[in-house]
Short mmCIF file of N, CA and C in Angstrom, two decimals:
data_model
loop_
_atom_site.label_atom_id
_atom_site.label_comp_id
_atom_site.label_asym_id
_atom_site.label_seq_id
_atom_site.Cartn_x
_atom_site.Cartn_y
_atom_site.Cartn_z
N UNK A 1 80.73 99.84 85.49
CA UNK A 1 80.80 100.76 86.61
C UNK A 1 81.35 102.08 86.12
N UNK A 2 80.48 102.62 85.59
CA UNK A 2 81.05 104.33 84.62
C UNK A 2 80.88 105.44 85.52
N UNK A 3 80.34 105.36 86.55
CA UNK A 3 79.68 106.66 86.94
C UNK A 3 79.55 106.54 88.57
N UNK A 4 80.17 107.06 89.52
CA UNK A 4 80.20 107.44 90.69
C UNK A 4 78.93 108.40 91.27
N UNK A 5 77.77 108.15 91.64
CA UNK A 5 76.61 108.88 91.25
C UNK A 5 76.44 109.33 93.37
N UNK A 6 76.95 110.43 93.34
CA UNK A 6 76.83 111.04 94.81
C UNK A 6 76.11 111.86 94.89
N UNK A 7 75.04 112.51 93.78
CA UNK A 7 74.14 113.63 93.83
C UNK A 7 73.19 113.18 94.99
N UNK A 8 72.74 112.22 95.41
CA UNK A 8 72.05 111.54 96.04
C UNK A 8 72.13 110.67 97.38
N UNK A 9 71.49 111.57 98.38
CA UNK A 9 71.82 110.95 99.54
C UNK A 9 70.58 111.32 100.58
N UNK A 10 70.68 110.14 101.52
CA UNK A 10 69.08 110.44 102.27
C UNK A 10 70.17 110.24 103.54
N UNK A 11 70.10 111.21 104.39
CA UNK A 11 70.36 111.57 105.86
C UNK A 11 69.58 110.82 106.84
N UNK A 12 68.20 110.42 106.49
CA UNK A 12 67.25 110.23 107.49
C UNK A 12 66.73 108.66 107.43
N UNK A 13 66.43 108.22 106.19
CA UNK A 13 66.03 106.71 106.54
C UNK A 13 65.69 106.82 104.35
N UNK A 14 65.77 105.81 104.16
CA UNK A 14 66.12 105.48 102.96
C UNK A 14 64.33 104.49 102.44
N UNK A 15 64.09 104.60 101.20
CA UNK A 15 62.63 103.89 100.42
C UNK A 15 63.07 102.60 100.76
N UNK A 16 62.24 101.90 100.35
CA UNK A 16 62.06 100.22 100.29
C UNK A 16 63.21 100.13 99.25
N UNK A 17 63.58 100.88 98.09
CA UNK A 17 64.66 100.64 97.52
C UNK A 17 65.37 101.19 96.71
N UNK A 18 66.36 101.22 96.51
CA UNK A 18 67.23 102.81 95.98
C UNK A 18 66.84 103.45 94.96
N UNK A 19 66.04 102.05 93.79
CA UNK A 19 65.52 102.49 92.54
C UNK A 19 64.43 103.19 92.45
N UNK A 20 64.01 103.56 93.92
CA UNK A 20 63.08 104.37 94.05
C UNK A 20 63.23 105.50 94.15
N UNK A 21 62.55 106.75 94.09
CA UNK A 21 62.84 108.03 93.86
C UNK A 21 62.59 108.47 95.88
N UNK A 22 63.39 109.33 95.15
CA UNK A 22 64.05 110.05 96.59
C UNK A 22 63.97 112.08 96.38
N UNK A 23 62.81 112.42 97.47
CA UNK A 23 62.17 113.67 96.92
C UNK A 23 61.80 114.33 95.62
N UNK A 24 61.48 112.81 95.10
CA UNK A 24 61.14 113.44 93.59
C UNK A 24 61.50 113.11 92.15
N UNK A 25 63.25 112.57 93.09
CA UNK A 25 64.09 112.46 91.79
C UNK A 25 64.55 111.31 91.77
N UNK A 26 64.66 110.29 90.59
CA UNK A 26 65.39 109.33 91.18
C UNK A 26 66.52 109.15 91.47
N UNK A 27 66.88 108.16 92.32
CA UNK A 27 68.29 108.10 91.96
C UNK A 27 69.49 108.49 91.50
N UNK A 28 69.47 106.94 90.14
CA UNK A 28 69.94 106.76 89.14
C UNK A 28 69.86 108.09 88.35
N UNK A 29 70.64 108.21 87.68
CA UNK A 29 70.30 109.19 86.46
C UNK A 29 69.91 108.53 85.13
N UNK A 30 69.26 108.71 84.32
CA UNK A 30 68.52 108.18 82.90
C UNK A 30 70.01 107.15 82.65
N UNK A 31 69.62 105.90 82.36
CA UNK A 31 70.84 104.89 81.80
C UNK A 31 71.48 104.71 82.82
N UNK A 32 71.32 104.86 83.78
CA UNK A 32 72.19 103.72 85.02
C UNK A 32 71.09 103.36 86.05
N UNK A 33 71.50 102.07 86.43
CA UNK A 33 71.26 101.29 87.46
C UNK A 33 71.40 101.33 88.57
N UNK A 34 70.71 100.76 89.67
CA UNK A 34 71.10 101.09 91.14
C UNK A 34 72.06 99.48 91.69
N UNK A 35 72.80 98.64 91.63
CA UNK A 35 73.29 97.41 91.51
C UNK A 35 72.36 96.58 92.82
N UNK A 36 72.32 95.28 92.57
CA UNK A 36 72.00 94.40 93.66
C UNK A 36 73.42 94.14 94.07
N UNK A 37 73.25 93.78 95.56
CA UNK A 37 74.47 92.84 96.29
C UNK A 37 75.34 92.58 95.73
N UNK A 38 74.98 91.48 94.75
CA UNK A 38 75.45 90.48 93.99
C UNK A 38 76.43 90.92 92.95
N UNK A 39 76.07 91.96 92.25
CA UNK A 39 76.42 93.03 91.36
C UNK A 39 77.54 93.58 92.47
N UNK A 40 77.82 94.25 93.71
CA UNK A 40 78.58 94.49 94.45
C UNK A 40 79.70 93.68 94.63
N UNK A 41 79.44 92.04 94.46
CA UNK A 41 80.03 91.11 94.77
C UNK A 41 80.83 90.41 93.99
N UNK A 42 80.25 90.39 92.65
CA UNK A 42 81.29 90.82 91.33
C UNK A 42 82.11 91.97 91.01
N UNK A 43 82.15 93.39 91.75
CA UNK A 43 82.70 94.31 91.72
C UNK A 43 83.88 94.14 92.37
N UNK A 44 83.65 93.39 93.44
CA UNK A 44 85.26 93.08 94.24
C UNK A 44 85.95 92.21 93.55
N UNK A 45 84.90 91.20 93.34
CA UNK A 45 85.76 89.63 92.70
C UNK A 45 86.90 90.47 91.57
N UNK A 46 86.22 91.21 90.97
CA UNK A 46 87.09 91.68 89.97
C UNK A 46 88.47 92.79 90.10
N UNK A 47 87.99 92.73 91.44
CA UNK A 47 89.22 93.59 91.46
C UNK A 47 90.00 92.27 93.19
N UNK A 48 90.19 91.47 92.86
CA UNK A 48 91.40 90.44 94.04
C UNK A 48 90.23 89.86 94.90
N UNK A 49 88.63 90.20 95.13
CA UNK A 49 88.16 89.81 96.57
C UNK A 49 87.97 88.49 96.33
N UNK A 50 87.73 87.94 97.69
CA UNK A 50 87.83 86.60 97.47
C UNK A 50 86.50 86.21 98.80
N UNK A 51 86.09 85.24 98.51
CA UNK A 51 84.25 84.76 99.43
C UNK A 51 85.21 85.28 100.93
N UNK A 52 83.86 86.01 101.66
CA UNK A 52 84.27 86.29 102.86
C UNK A 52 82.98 86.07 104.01
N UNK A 53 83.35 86.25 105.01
CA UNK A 53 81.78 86.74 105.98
C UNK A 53 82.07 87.28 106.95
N UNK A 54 80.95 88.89 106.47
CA UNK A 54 81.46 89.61 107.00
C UNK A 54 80.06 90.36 107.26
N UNK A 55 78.86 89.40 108.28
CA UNK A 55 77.48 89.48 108.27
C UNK A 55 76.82 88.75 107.43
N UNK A 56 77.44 87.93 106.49
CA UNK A 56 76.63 87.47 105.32
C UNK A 56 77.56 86.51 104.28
N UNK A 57 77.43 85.82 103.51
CA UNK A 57 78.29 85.36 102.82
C UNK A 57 78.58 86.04 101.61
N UNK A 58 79.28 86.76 101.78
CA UNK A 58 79.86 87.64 100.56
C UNK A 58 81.34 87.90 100.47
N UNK A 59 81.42 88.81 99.50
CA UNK A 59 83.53 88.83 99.72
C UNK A 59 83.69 90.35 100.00
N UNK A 60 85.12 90.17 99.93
CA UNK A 60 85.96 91.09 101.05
C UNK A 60 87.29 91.66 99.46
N UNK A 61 87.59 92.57 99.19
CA UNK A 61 89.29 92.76 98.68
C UNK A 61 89.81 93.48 100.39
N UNK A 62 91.14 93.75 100.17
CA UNK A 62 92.33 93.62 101.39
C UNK A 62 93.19 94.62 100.48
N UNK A 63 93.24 95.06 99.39
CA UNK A 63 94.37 95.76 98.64
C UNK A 63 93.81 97.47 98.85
N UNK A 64 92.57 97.68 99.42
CA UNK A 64 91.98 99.27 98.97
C UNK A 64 92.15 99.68 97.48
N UNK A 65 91.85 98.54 97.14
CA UNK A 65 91.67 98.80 95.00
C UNK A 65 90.39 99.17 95.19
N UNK A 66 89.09 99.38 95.14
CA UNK A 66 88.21 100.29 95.04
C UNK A 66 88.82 101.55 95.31
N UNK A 67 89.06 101.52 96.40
CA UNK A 67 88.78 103.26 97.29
C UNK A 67 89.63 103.98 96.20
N UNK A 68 90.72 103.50 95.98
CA UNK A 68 92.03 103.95 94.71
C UNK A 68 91.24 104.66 93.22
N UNK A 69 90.52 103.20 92.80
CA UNK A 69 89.59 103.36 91.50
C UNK A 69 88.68 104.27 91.40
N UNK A 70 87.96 104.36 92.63
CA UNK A 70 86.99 105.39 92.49
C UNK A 70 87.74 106.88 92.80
N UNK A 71 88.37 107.11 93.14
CA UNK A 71 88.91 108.39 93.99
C UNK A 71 88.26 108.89 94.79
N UNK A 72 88.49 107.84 95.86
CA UNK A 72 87.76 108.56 97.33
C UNK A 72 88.74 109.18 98.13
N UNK A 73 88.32 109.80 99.10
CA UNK A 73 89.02 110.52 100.06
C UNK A 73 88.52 109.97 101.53
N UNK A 74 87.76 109.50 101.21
CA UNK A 74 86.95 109.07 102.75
C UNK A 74 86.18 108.14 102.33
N UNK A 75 86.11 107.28 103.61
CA UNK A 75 85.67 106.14 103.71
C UNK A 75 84.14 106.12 102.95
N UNK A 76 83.34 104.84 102.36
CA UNK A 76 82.14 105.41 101.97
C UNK A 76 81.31 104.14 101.95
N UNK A 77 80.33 104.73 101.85
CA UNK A 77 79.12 102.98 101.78
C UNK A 77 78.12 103.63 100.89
N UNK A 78 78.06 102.53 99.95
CA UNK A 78 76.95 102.68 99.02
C UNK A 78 75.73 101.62 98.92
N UNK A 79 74.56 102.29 98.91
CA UNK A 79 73.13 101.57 98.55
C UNK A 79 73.45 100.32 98.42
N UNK A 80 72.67 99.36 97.89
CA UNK A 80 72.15 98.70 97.09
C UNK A 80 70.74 98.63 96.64
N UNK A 81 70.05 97.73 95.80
CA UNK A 81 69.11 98.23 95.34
C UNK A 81 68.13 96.77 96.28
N UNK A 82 68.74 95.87 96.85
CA UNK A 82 68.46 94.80 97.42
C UNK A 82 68.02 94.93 99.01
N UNK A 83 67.27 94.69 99.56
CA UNK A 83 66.75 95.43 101.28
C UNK A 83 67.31 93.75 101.96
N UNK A 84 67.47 94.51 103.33
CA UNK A 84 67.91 93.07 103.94
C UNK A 84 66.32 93.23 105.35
N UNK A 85 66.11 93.79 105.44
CA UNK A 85 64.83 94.26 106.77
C UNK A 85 64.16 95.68 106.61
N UNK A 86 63.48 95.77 106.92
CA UNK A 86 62.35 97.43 107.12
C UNK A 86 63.79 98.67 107.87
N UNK A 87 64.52 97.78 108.40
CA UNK A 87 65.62 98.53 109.57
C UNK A 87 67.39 98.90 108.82
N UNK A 88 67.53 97.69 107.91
CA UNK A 88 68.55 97.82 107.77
C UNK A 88 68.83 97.35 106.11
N UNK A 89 69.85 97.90 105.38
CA UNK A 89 70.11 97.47 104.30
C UNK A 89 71.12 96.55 103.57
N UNK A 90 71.60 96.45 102.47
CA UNK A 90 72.99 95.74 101.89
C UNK A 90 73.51 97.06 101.50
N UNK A 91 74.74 97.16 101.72
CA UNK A 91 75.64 97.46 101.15
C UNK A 91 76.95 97.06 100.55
N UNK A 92 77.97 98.27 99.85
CA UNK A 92 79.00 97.88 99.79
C UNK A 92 79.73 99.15 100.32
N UNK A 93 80.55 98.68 101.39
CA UNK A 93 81.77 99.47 102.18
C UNK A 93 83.20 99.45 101.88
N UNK A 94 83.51 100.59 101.00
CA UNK A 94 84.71 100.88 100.56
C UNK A 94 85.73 101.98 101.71
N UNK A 95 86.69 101.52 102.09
CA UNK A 95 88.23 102.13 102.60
C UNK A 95 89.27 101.88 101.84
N UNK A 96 90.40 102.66 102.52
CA UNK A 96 91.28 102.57 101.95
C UNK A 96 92.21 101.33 102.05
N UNK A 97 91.92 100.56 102.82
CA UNK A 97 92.71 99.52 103.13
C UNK A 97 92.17 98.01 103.13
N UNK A 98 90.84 98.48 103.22
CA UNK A 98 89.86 96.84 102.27
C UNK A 98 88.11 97.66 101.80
N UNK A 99 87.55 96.66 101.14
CA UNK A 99 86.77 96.64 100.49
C UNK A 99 85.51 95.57 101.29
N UNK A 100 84.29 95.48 101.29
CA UNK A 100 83.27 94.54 101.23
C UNK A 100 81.83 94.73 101.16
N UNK A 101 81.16 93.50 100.78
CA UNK A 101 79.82 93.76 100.61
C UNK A 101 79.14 93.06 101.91
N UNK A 102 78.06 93.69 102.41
CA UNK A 102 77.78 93.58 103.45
C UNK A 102 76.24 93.58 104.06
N UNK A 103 75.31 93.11 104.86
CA UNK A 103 74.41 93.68 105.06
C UNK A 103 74.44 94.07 106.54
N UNK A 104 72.86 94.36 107.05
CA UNK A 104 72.82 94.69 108.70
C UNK A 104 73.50 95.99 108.79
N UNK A 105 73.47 96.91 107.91
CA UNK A 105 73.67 98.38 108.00
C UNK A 105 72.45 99.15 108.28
N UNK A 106 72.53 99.56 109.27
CA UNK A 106 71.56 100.85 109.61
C UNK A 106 71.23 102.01 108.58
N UNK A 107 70.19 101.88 108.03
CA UNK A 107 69.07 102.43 107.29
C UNK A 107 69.46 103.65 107.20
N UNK A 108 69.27 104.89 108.52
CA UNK A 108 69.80 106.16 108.80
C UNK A 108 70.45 106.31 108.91
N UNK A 109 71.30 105.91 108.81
CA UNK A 109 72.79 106.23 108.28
C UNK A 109 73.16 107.40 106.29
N UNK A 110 73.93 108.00 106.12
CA UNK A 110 74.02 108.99 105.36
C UNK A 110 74.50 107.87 104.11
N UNK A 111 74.47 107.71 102.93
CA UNK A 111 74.96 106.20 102.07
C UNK A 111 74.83 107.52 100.84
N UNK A 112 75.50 106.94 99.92
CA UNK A 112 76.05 106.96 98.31
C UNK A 112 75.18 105.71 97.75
N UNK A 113 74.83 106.20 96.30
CA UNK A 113 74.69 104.90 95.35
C UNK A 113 75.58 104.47 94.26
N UNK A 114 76.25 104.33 94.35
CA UNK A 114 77.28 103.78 92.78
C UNK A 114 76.31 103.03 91.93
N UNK A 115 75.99 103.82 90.74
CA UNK A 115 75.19 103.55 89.52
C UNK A 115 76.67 103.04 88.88
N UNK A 116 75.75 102.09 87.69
CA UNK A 116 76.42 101.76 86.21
C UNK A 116 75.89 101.05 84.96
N UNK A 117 76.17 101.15 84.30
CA UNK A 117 75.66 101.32 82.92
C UNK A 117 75.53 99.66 82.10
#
């Protein structure tokens, strides 16, 4: 997880999938990835999360060790590269006070992708 990749954001409704190009450009930048779920889901494990459900069977951290790691300032949700419906996607939703991966997020909604290498 090297690279916090925010150049990239769709306001309006998002491709079939993040690894897809978005007005042109992709994503990712050359050498990073767009992560699946799952990949999200090892991102917590590794930092305290533990199996949760929270829409889905996935985990949860409770410490705001992401939001810390990355240096956010505001709350944030990032892509995945995994679709859950035509309507809605997976993500992962980072605060300051917990962490999780998630699906049944609304599509149009404004999202981040956290690439890595």
């Amino acid at each position: 997880w090297n690279n916090m990749f925010t150049g990239a954001t769709n306001t309006n409704n998002h491709d079939a999938t993040v690894n897809a190009s978005y007005n042109g450009t992709t994503i990712c930048p050359s050498g990073y990835s767009a992560p699946k779920i799952t990949d999200y889901d090892t991102l917590i494990k590794a930092y305290g999360g533990t199996s949760s459900s929270v829409n889905r069977s996935g985990y949860g951290e409770t410490t705001g060790a992401l939001y810390s790691v990355l240096g956010l300032s505001s709350t944030r949700f990032y892509w995945s590269s995994t679709e859950s419906s035509s309507s809605y996607a997976y993500i992962l939703y980072v605060r300051s006070s917990y962490s999780y991966s998630s699906y049944n997020y609304d599509k149009t909604s404004s999202h981040y992708v956290l690439c890595y290498k």
